[in-house]
XYZ file of C-alpha atoms in Angstrom:
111
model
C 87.345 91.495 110.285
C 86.635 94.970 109.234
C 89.800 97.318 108.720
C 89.413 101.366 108.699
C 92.311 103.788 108.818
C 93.244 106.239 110.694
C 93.791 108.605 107.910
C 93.284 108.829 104.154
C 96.725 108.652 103.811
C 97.452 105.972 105.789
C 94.458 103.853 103.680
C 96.127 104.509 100.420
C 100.128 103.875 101.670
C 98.639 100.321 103.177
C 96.557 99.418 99.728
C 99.544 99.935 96.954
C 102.368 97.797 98.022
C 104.881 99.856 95.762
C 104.182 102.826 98.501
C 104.780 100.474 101.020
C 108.114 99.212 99.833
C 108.782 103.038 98.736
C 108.338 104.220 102.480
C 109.575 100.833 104.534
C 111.141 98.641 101.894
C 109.841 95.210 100.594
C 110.445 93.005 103.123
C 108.760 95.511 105.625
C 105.865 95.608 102.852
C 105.807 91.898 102.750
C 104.915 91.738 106.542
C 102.428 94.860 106.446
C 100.613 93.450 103.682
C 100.361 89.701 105.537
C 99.754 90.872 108.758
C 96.865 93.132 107.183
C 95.747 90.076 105.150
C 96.026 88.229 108.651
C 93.569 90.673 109.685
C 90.619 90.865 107.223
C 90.534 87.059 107.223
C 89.994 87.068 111.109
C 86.178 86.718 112.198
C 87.499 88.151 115.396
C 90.547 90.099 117.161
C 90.683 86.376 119.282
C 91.472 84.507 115.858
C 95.000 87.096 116.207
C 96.534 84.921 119.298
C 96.935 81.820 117.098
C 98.772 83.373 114.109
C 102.401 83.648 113.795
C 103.902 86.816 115.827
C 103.026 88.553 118.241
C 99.161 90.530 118.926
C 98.931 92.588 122.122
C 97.800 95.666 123.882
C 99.628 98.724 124.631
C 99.909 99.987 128.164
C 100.495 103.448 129.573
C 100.083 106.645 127.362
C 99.184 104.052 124.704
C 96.336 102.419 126.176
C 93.377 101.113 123.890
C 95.988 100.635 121.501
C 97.280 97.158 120.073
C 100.087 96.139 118.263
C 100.396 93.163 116.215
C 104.704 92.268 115.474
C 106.295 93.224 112.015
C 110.130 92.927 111.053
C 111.683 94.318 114.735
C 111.403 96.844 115.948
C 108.049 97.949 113.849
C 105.027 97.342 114.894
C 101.386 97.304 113.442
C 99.780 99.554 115.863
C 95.693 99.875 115.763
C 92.740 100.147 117.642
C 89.313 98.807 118.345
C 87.003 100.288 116.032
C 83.769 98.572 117.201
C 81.270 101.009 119.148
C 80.836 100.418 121.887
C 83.895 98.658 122.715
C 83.600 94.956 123.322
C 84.214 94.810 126.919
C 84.218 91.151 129.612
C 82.300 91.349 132.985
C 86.267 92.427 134.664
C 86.133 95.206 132.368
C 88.984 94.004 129.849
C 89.108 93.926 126.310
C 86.711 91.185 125.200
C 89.537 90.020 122.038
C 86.345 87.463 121.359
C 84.094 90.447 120.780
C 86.099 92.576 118.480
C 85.033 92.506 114.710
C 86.482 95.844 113.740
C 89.871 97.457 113.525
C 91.489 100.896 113.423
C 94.880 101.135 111.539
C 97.163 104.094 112.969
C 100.139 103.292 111.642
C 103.612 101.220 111.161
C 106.109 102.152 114.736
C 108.641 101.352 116.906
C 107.118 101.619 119.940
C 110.512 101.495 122.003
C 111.797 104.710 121.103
């Protein structure tokens, strides 16, 4: 799969893993790194459901997002980066589809 960032920040943080450990600590690194790994070895979003942890969209004011599970509470949160978005006949999110990936960043999305 194909894996932008948000920012040129964000790029730089997620390719040096001594930044990573510097800002989360290693065993946060550890799981960034794999679950970004995870992701460039996909051929599709689908290939996500069969991996260890969790890989699921966001709902409410986060909508359009996903979020794939790093060491609780953090998150891997990203979006869709294929244009248009891959979409089924129901309108949902066609995970089949999806060959490209937005990065926005490392959360806790239940603050």
């Amino acid at each position: 799969m194909e894996i932008t960032f948000d920012t040129n920040r964000l790029r730089e943080e997620c390719s040096s893993f001594r930044l990573l450990v510097k800002r989360y600590g290693e065993r946060q690194a550890k799981k960034i790194r794999q679950r970004l790994d995870d992701l460039r070895a996909a051929a599709a979003l689908e290939d996500m459901r069969y991996i260890g942890g969790r890989c699921h969209e966001l709902k409410g004011d986060r909508q359009g997002q996903l979020s794939l599970d790093l060491v609780h509470p953090y998150r891997l949160i990203f979006e869709v980066a294929n244009e248009p978005v891959p979409r089924k006949p129901d309108g949902g999110l066609d995970w089949k589809q999806v060959t490209a990936v937005r990065i926005l960043g490392v959360e806790d999305t239940h603050e």
